[in-house]
PDB file of C-alpha atoms in Angstrom:
ATOM      1  CA  MET A 295       0.650   0.106   0.165  1.00 49.00           C
ATOM      2  CA  ARG A 296       2.837   2.719   0.495  1.00 51.00           C
ATOM      3  CA  SER A 297       4.818   2.007  -3.177  1.00 49.00           C
ATOM      4  CA  ILE A 298       0.954   3.276  -4.365  1.00 47.00           C
ATOM      5  CA  THR A 299       0.268   5.984  -2.000  1.00 46.00           C
ATOM      6  CA  ARG A 300       3.908   6.899  -3.681  1.00 51.00           C
ATOM      7  CA  ARG A 301       3.484   6.476  -7.090  1.00 51.00           C
ATOM      8  CA  PHE A 302      -0.558   7.573  -7.639  1.00 49.00           C
ATOM      9  CA  PRO A 303      -1.321  10.191  -5.268  1.00 51.00           C
ATOM     10  CA  GLY A 304      -3.849  11.838  -7.811  1.00 51.00           C
ATOM     11  CA  LEU A 305      -5.585   8.803  -8.459  1.00 48.00           C
ATOM     12  CA  LEU A 306      -6.519   9.079  -4.480  1.00 46.00           C
ATOM     13  CA  LEU A 307      -7.461  12.507  -4.360  1.00 47.00           C
ATOM     14  CA  ALA A 308      -9.856  12.550  -6.752  1.00 49.00           C
ATOM     15  CA  THR A 309     -11.652   8.827  -5.441  1.00 50.00           C
ATOM     16  CA  GLY A 310     -12.437  10.296  -2.756  1.00 49.00           C
ATOM     17  CA  ALA A 311     -13.791  13.846  -4.819  1.00 50.00           C
ATOM     18  CA  LEU A 312     -15.764  11.108  -6.589  1.00 47.00           C
ATOM     19  CA  VAL A 313     -17.384  10.330  -3.117  1.00 47.00           C
ATOM     20  CA  LEU A 314     -17.981  13.377  -1.613  1.00 48.00           C
ATOM     21  CA  SER A 315     -19.529  14.902  -4.433  1.00 49.00           C
ATOM     22  CA  LEU A 316     -21.747  11.707  -4.900  1.00 49.00           C
ATOM     23  CA  GLY A 317     -23.364  12.241  -1.237  1.00 50.00           C
ATOM     24  CA  GLY A 318     -19.845  11.027   1.461  1.00 47.00           C
ATOM     25  CA  THR A 319     -20.846   7.837   1.703  1.00 52.00           C
ATOM     26  CA  ALA A 320     -22.236   5.187  -0.268  1.00 50.00           C
ATOM     27  CA  SER A 321     -23.888   1.808   1.203  1.00 57.00           C
ATOM     28  CA  ALA A 322     -24.608  -1.487  -0.465  1.00 61.00           C
ATOM     29  CA  LEU A 323     -28.787  -3.046  -0.679  1.00 62.00           C
ATOM     30  CA  PRO A 324     -28.625  -5.652   2.335  1.00 67.00           C
ATOM     31  CA  GLY A 325     -29.759  -8.749   0.273  1.00 63.00           C
ATOM     32  CA  THR A 326     -32.515 -10.157  -2.017  1.00 71.00           C
ATOM     33  CA  ASN A 327     -36.078  -8.763  -1.887  1.00 69.00           C
ATOM     34  CA  SER A 328     -34.362  -5.756   0.015  1.00 70.00           C
ATOM     35  CA  VAL A 329     -35.601  -3.506  -2.949  1.00 74.00           C
ATOM     36  CA  ASP A 330     -39.135  -1.251  -1.770  1.00 73.00           C
ATOM     37  CA  ARG A 331     -41.475   0.828  -3.370  1.00 72.00           C
ATOM     38  CA  ASN A 332     -39.933   3.874  -1.329  1.00 74.00           C
ATOM     39  CA  ASP A 333     -36.437   2.922  -2.961  1.00 72.00           C
ATOM     40  CA  ILE A 334     -38.144   3.991  -6.160  1.00 77.00           C
ATOM     41  CA  ARG A 335     -37.839   7.090  -8.220  1.00 77.00           C
ATOM     42  CA  SER A 336     -41.799   7.882  -9.088  1.00 77.00           C
ATOM     43  CA  ALA A 337     -42.239   7.031 -13.221  1.00 73.00           C
ATOM     44  CA  ALA A 338     -38.780   5.814 -12.835  1.00 73.00           C
ATOM     45  CA  VAL A 339     -39.791   1.767 -14.317  1.00 78.00           C
ATOM     46  CA  ASN A 340     -41.031   1.930 -18.161  1.00 78.00           C
ATOM     47  CA  SER A 341     -42.428  -0.939 -18.939  1.00 75.00           C
ATOM     48  CA  SER A 342     -38.298  -2.104 -20.416  1.00 78.00           C
ATOM     49  CA  ASP A 343     -38.130  -2.966 -17.629  1.00 74.00           C
ATOM     50  CA  LEU A 344     -40.047  -5.302 -16.286  1.00 79.00           C
ATOM     51  CA  ARG A 345     -39.291  -9.211 -17.995  1.00 81.00           C
ATOM     52  CA  ASN A 346     -42.369 -10.474 -20.794  1.00 83.00           C
ATOM     53  CA  GLY A 347     -45.181 -12.420 -18.804  1.00 76.00           C
ATOM     54  CA  GLN A 348     -44.596 -11.161 -15.020  1.00 80.00           C
ATOM     55  CA  VAL A 349     -47.961  -8.649 -14.400  1.00 81.00           C
ATOM     56  CA  LYS A 350     -50.576 -10.869 -13.401  1.00 80.00           C
ATOM     57  CA  THR A 351     -53.993 -10.137 -12.654  1.00 78.00           C
ATOM     58  CA  PRO A 352     -52.874  -9.582  -8.851  1.00 82.00           C
ATOM     59  CA  ASP A 353     -50.440  -6.875  -9.694  1.00 77.00           C
ATOM     60  CA  LEU A 354     -53.361  -4.337 -11.919  1.00 82.00           C
ATOM     61  CA  ALA A 355     -55.735  -2.354  -9.996  1.00 83.00           C
ATOM     62  CA  PHE A 356     -59.727  -3.064  -9.955  1.00 83.00           C
ATOM     63  CA  GLY A 357     -61.358  -1.631 -12.809  1.00 78.00           C
ATOM     64  CA  SER A 358     -57.626  -0.095 -13.616  1.00 80.00           C
ATOM     65  CA  VAL A 359     -57.270  -1.115 -17.385  1.00 81.00           C
ATOM     66  CA  SER A 360     -59.584   0.912 -19.386  1.00 81.00           C
ATOM     67  CA  ALA A 361     -60.846   0.063 -23.441  1.00 77.00           C
ATOM     68  CA  ASP A 362     -58.316   2.641 -24.877  1.00 81.00           C
ATOM     69  CA  LYS A 363     -55.764   0.094 -22.897  1.00 81.00           C
ATOM     70  CA  ILE A 364     -56.863  -2.656 -24.966  1.00 83.00           C
ATOM     71  CA  GLY A 365     -56.119  -3.442 -28.504  1.00 81.00           C
ATOM     72  CA  ASP A 366     -58.676  -3.963 -31.425  1.00 81.00           C
ATOM     73  CA  GLY A 367     -59.855  -7.418 -31.961  1.00 77.00           C
ATOM     74  CA  GLN A 368     -57.262  -8.313 -29.228  1.00 80.00           C
ATOM     75  CA  VAL A 369     -60.319 -10.238 -27.011  1.00 80.00           C
ATOM     76  CA  ASN A 370     -61.541 -13.349 -28.031  1.00 77.00           C
ATOM     77  CA  SER A 371     -64.614 -15.485 -27.090  1.00 75.00           C
ATOM     78  CA  LEU A 372     -61.910 -17.003 -24.484  1.00 79.00           C
ATOM     79  CA  LYS A 373     -60.563 -14.208 -23.045  1.00 79.00           C
ATOM     80  CA  LEU A 374     -64.116 -14.088 -21.295  1.00 81.00           C
ATOM     81  CA  LEU A 375     -66.149 -15.824 -18.978  1.00 82.00           C
ATOM     82  CA  ASP A 376     -68.805 -17.572 -19.635  1.00 80.00           C
ATOM     83  CA  ASN A 377     -72.190 -15.847 -19.498  1.00 79.00           C
ATOM     84  CA  SER A 378     -70.758 -12.453 -18.321  1.00 79.00           C
ATOM     85  CA  VAL A 379     -71.576 -10.954 -21.311  1.00 80.00           C
ATOM     86  CA  THR A 380     -74.792  -9.598 -20.893  1.00 79.00           C
ATOM     87  CA  GLY A 381     -77.595  -6.891 -23.147  1.00 74.00           C
ATOM     88  CA  ALA A 382     -76.510  -4.240 -21.334  1.00 81.00           C
ATOM     89  CA  ASP A 383     -72.123  -4.839 -22.488  1.00 79.00           C
ATOM     90  CA  VAL A 384     -74.109  -4.600 -26.021  1.00 81.00           C
ATOM     91  CA  GLN A 385     -74.359  -1.181 -27.721  1.00 82.00           C
ATOM     92  CA  ASN A 386     -77.547  -1.124 -29.625  1.00 82.00           C
ATOM     93  CA  GLU A 387     -77.764  -2.531 -32.871  1.00 78.00           C
ATOM     94  CA  THR A 388     -74.300  -3.467 -33.332  1.00 80.00           C
ATOM     95  CA  LEU A 389     -74.220  -7.571 -33.512  1.00 80.00           C
ATOM     96  CA  GLU A 390     -73.894  -8.173 -37.278  1.00 80.00           C
ATOM     97  CA  SER A 391     -75.470 -12.553 -38.312  1.00 76.00           C
ATOM     98  CA  GLN A 392     -71.431 -13.367 -38.299  1.00 80.00           C
ATOM     99  CA  ASP A 393     -70.906 -11.931 -34.726  1.00 77.00           C
ATOM    100  CA  ILE A 394     -72.832 -15.064 -33.410  1.00 81.00           C
ATOM    101  CA  LYS A 395     -72.143 -18.646 -33.452  1.00 80.00           C
ATOM    102  CA  ASN A 396     -74.684 -20.818 -35.656  1.00 81.00           C
ATOM    103  CA  GLU A 397     -77.665 -22.288 -33.593  1.00 77.00           C
ATOM    104  CA  THR A 398     -76.766 -20.898 -30.418  1.00 80.00           C
ATOM    105  CA  ILE A 399     -79.199 -18.255 -29.860  1.00 82.00           C
ATOM    106  CA  GLN A 400     -82.694 -19.800 -28.278  1.00 82.00           C
ATOM    107  CA  SER A 401     -86.138 -19.586 -27.681  1.00 79.00           C
ATOM    108  CA  GLU A 402     -85.118 -18.460 -24.505  1.00 81.00           C
ATOM    109  CA  ASP A 403     -82.928 -15.679 -25.540  1.00 80.00           C
ATOM    110  CA  VAL A 404     -85.517 -14.003 -27.578  1.00 83.00           C
ATOM    111  CA  LYS A 405     -87.358 -11.519 -25.940  1.00 83.00           C
ATOM    112  CA  ASP A 406     -91.334 -12.254 -25.767  1.00 83.00           C
ATOM    113  CA  ASN A 407     -92.552 -10.139 -28.573  1.00 81.00           C
ATOM    114  CA  SER A 408     -89.937  -9.247 -29.699  1.00 80.00           C
ATOM    115  CA  LEU A 409     -89.871 -10.641 -33.153  1.00 80.00           C
ATOM    116  CA  THR A 410     -92.273  -9.247 -35.903  1.00 77.00           C
ATOM    117  CA  GLY A 411     -93.019 -10.025 -39.247  1.00 69.00           C
ATOM    118  CA  ALA A 412     -90.192  -8.249 -40.793  1.00 74.00           C
ATOM    119  CA  ASP A 413     -87.323 -10.126 -38.943  1.00 76.00           C
ATOM    120  CA  ILE A 414     -88.978 -14.120 -40.115  1.00 74.00           C
ATOM    121  CA  GLN A 415     -88.078 -14.850 -43.484  1.00 70.00           C
ATOM    122  CA  GLU A 416     -92.116 -16.305 -43.912  1.00 62.00           C
ATOM    123  CA  GLY A 417     -91.192 -19.037 -46.628  1.00 59.00           C
ATOM    124  CA  THR A 418     -89.177 -20.546 -43.311  1.00 66.00           C
ATOM    125  CA  LEU A 419     -92.330 -21.017 -41.621  1.00 63.00           C
ATOM    126  CA  GLN A 420     -93.858 -24.642 -41.431  1.00 58.00           C
ATOM    127  CA  GLY A 421     -96.924 -25.698 -39.830  1.00 56.00           C
ATOM    128  CA  ILE A 422     -98.153 -21.946 -38.686  1.00 58.00           C
ATOM    129  CA  MET A 423    -101.316 -20.214 -39.594  1.00 56.00           C
ATOM    130  CA  PRO A 424    -101.125 -16.727 -40.240  1.00 56.00           C
ATOM    131  CA  ALA A 425    -103.569 -14.637 -37.490  1.00 58.00           C
ATOM    132  CA  GLN A 426    -106.027 -13.750 -39.999  1.00 75.00           C
ATOM    133  CA  THR A 427    -107.850 -16.304 -41.699  1.00 82.00           C
ATOM    134  CA  ARG A 428    -111.307 -16.104 -43.154  1.00 86.00           C
ATOM    135  CA  TYR A 429    -113.719 -18.429 -45.662  1.00 87.00           C
ATOM    136  CA  VAL A 430    -116.598 -17.196 -48.155  1.00 94.00           C
ATOM    137  CA  PHE A 431    -118.231 -18.766 -50.464  1.00 93.00           C
ATOM    138  CA  ASN A 432    -120.738 -18.878 -53.348  1.00 96.00           C
ATOM    139  CA  GLU A 433    -124.187 -20.625 -54.115  1.00 93.00           C
ATOM    140  CA  THR A 434    -126.393 -21.183 -57.280  1.00 93.00           C
ATOM    141  CA  ALA A 435    -129.777 -20.397 -57.037  1.00 92.00           C
ATOM    142  CA  GLN A 436    -131.916 -23.306 -56.456  1.00 89.00           C
ATOM    143  CA  LEU A 437    -131.376 -26.274 -59.223  1.00 88.00           C
ATOM    144  CA  SER A 438    -134.165 -28.978 -60.204  1.00 86.00           C
ATOM    145  CA  GLY A 439    -133.197 -32.637 -59.701  1.00 82.00           C
ATOM    146  CA  ALA A 440    -135.389 -33.641 -61.846  1.00 80.00           C
ATOM    147  CA  ALA A 441    -134.276 -37.283 -63.586  1.00 75.00           C
ATOM    148  CA  GLY A 442    -131.640 -36.837 -65.688  1.00 73.00           C
ATOM    149  CA  GLY A 443    -130.273 -34.545 -62.475  1.00 80.00           C
ATOM    150  CA  THR A 444    -128.894 -29.965 -63.273  1.00 83.00           C
ATOM    151  CA  PRO A 445    -125.258 -29.467 -64.005  1.00 88.00           C
ATOM    152  CA  ALA A 446    -123.375 -26.907 -62.194  1.00 93.00           C
ATOM    153  CA  THR A 447    -120.906 -24.470 -61.412  1.00 95.00           C
ATOM    154  CA  ILE A 448    -120.136 -22.262 -58.975  1.00 96.00           C
ATOM    155  CA  SER A 449    -116.783 -20.023 -57.934  1.00 96.00           C
ATOM    156  CA  ALA A 450    -115.344 -18.327 -54.720  1.00 97.00           C
ATOM    157  CA  ASN A 451    -113.096 -15.795 -54.793  1.00 96.00           C
ATOM    158  CA  CYS A 452    -111.088 -13.750 -52.189  1.00 94.00           C
ATOM    159  CA  PRO A 453    -110.787 -11.067 -51.015  1.00 92.00           C
ATOM    160  CA  THR A 454    -108.147  -8.174 -52.844  1.00 91.00           C
ATOM    161  CA  GLY A 455    -104.478  -8.954 -51.123  1.00 87.00           C
ATOM    162  CA  GLU A 456    -105.630 -12.883 -49.715  1.00 89.00           C
ATOM    163  CA  ARG A 457    -105.180 -16.367 -51.718  1.00 89.00           C
ATOM    164  CA  ALA A 458    -107.145 -19.956 -50.819  1.00 92.00           C
ATOM    165  CA  ILE A 459    -105.547 -22.474 -49.338  1.00 90.00           C
ATOM    166  CA  GLY A 460    -108.144 -24.518 -49.248  1.00 92.00           C
ATOM    167  CA  GLY A 461    -111.928 -25.243 -50.029  1.00 95.00           C
ATOM    168  CA  GLY A 462    -115.181 -27.169 -50.474  1.00 94.00           C
ATOM    169  CA  GLY A 463    -118.438 -27.405 -52.137  1.00 93.00           C
ATOM    170  CA  ALA A 464    -121.581 -28.874 -50.752  1.00 91.00           C
ATOM    171  CA  TRP A 465    -124.923 -29.440 -52.610  1.00 91.00           C
ATOM    172  CA  LEU A 466    -128.092 -28.350 -49.443  1.00 90.00           C
ATOM    173  CA  ILE A 467    -131.836 -27.268 -49.043  1.00 86.00           C
ATOM    174  CA  PRO A 468    -131.975 -24.019 -48.491  1.00 79.00           C
ATOM    175  CA  THR A 469    -135.154 -24.807 -46.090  1.00 79.00           C
ATOM    176  CA  LEU A 470    -133.386 -27.431 -44.586  1.00 79.00           C
ATOM    177  CA  ASN A 471    -131.737 -25.867 -40.818  1.00 77.00           C
ATOM    178  CA  GLY A 472    -130.907 -22.509 -42.991  1.00 71.00           C
ATOM    179  CA  GLY A 473    -129.340 -24.213 -45.859  1.00 69.00           C
ATOM    180  CA  ASN A 474    -126.734 -25.847 -43.265  1.00 74.00           C
ATOM    181  CA  ASP A 475    -127.420 -29.261 -43.621  1.00 73.00           C
ATOM    182  CA  PRO A 476    -125.283 -30.985 -46.258  1.00 72.00           C
ATOM    183  CA  THR A 477    -126.103 -33.199 -48.226  1.00 67.00           C
ATOM    184  CA  ALA A 478    -126.510 -37.026 -47.311  1.00 64.00           C
ATOM    185  CA  LEU A 479    -127.570 -38.669 -50.212  1.00 70.00           C
ATOM    186  CA  ASP A 480    -125.609 -40.632 -53.200  1.00 71.00           C
ATOM    187  CA  ARG A 481    -127.412 -38.894 -56.375  1.00 81.00           C
ATOM    188  CA  ALA A 482    -126.061 -35.642 -55.161  1.00 85.00           C
ATOM    189  CA  PHE A 483    -122.119 -35.870 -57.296  1.00 86.00           C
ATOM    190  CA  LEU A 484    -119.533 -33.455 -57.063  1.00 90.00           C
ATOM    191  CA  SER A 485    -117.667 -34.159 -60.214  1.00 92.00           C
ATOM    192  CA  ALA A 486    -115.016 -31.305 -59.058  1.00 94.00           C
ATOM    193  CA  SER A 487    -113.284 -29.325 -56.250  1.00 94.00           C
ATOM    194  CA  MET A 488    -110.635 -27.158 -56.999  1.00 93.00           C
ATOM    195  CA  PRO A 489    -108.017 -24.255 -56.237  1.00 93.00           C
ATOM    196  CA  VAL A 490    -109.166 -21.427 -59.315  1.00 92.00           C
ATOM    197  CA  PRO A 491    -106.293 -21.351 -61.091  1.00 88.00           C
ATOM    198  CA  ALA A 492    -106.046 -24.738 -60.964  1.00 81.00           C
ATOM    199  CA  GLN A 493    -102.630 -25.565 -62.173  1.00 77.00           C
ATOM    200  CA  PRO A 494    -100.555 -27.399 -60.395  1.00 72.00           C
ATOM    201  CA  GLY A 495     -97.396 -25.975 -58.195  1.00 65.00           C
ATOM    202  CA  THR A 496     -99.678 -22.606 -58.927  1.00 57.00           C
ATOM    203  CA  ALA A 497     -98.352 -20.482 -55.216  1.00 63.00           C
ATOM    204  CA  ALA A 498    -101.472 -17.767 -55.515  1.00 77.00           C
ATOM    205  CA  ALA A 499    -104.630 -19.406 -55.560  1.00 89.00           C
ATOM    206  CA  THR A 500    -107.856 -16.454 -55.468  1.00 92.00           C
ATOM    207  CA  GLY A 501    -110.870 -18.157 -54.452  1.00 94.00           C
ATOM    208  CA  TRP A 502    -111.590 -21.652 -55.353  1.00 96.00           C
ATOM    209  CA  GLN A 503    -114.408 -23.776 -57.642  1.00 96.00           C
ATOM    210  CA  VAL A 504    -116.635 -26.158 -57.670  1.00 97.00           C
ATOM    211  CA  ALA A 505    -118.965 -28.237 -60.466  1.00 96.00           C
ATOM    212  CA  GLY A 506    -121.575 -30.870 -59.306  1.00 92.00           C
ATOM    213  CA  ARG A 507    -125.206 -32.319 -60.508  1.00 91.00           C
ATOM    214  CA  ASN A 508    -128.001 -32.795 -59.006  1.00 89.00           C
ATOM    215  CA  VAL A 509    -130.527 -36.414 -59.555  1.00 88.00           C
ATOM    216  CA  THR A 510    -131.682 -36.232 -56.242  1.00 86.00           C
ATOM    217  CA  GLY A 511    -134.887 -35.474 -57.537  1.00 84.00           C
ATOM    218  CA  THR A 512    -135.074 -32.733 -54.780  1.00 85.00           C
ATOM    219  CA  ASN A 513    -134.426 -28.946 -55.962  1.00 88.00           C
ATOM    220  CA  ARG A 514    -130.867 -27.868 -54.357  1.00 89.00           C
ATOM    221  CA  ILE A 515    -128.168 -25.243 -54.057  1.00 91.00           C
ATOM    222  CA  LEU A 516    -124.513 -25.943 -55.254  1.00 93.00           C
ATOM    223  CA  ARG A 517    -122.544 -24.402 -52.775  1.00 94.00           C
ATOM    224  CA  VAL A 518    -118.586 -23.559 -53.191  1.00 96.00           C
ATOM    225  CA  TYR A 519    -116.444 -22.249 -50.364  1.00 95.00           C
ATOM    226  CA  ALA A 520    -112.503 -20.539 -50.431  1.00 96.00           C
ATOM    227  CA  ILE A 521    -110.730 -21.319 -47.627  1.00 94.00           C
ATOM    228  CA  CYS A 522    -108.135 -17.476 -47.733  1.00 92.00           C
ATOM    229  CA  VAL A 523    -105.654 -16.053 -45.819  1.00 89.00           C
ATOM    230  CA  PRO A 524    -103.691 -12.821 -46.286  1.00 86.00           C
ATOM    231  CA  ASN A 525    -100.891 -12.922 -48.658  1.00 81.00           C
ATOM    232  CA  ALA A 526     -98.276 -11.199 -46.266  1.00 70.00           C
ATOM    233  CA  ILE A 527     -98.358 -11.539 -42.527  1.00 57.00           C
ATOM    234  CA  PRO A 528    -100.292  -9.189 -41.414  1.00 52.00           C
ATOM    235  CA  ALA A 529     -97.946  -6.302 -38.539  1.00 50.00           C
ATOM    236  CA  SER A 530     -99.279  -6.917 -34.874  1.00 47.00           C
TER     237      SER A 530
END
């Protein structure tokens, strides 16, 4: 040590001056886990000082992550707890069909009376009768039932804006129960019962027609019925 002080006196003086300028003394940290938050200057830690994957859920204050901290498209179904998203979390009219997994919506997911005819493609409905269903009828005058009988054809037309989905006819005695009792005789024939127009596959039948012959020996009328529904399901 004697030879060093003799040969480098200037080095020793410079080192002492540096220690004094830094506060006079230098102390080492006591050991592992010895740095607490009082040892860190405010705003001194940034992302480059953190090891990847080291910030966990317990390190985040409740409500501290806001929408602007999340990149667009970064949250998917795997990031969401089952049944955690409610209607209040979704902005009105922001969901489109491609946002919903096929066959995931069931009847209990739809609010009662919230769907209207505009929400449903009519061609997909099966076995459902429109609420507004009516039948119309038409009839001939009394026709003789003399030998050889009297042939007749009669039709009933649905109102404008409606179509026929069925129909039929009957020979009736006008004076019997107001003409509401059908004729149960094998000599009051119906030879045809069909939609108008009668071509197969016609989707917009406008009415129904029947044809027959009365050979009962009693005057009767031929009545035809058409079952009509609206061309479009009316709004409720």
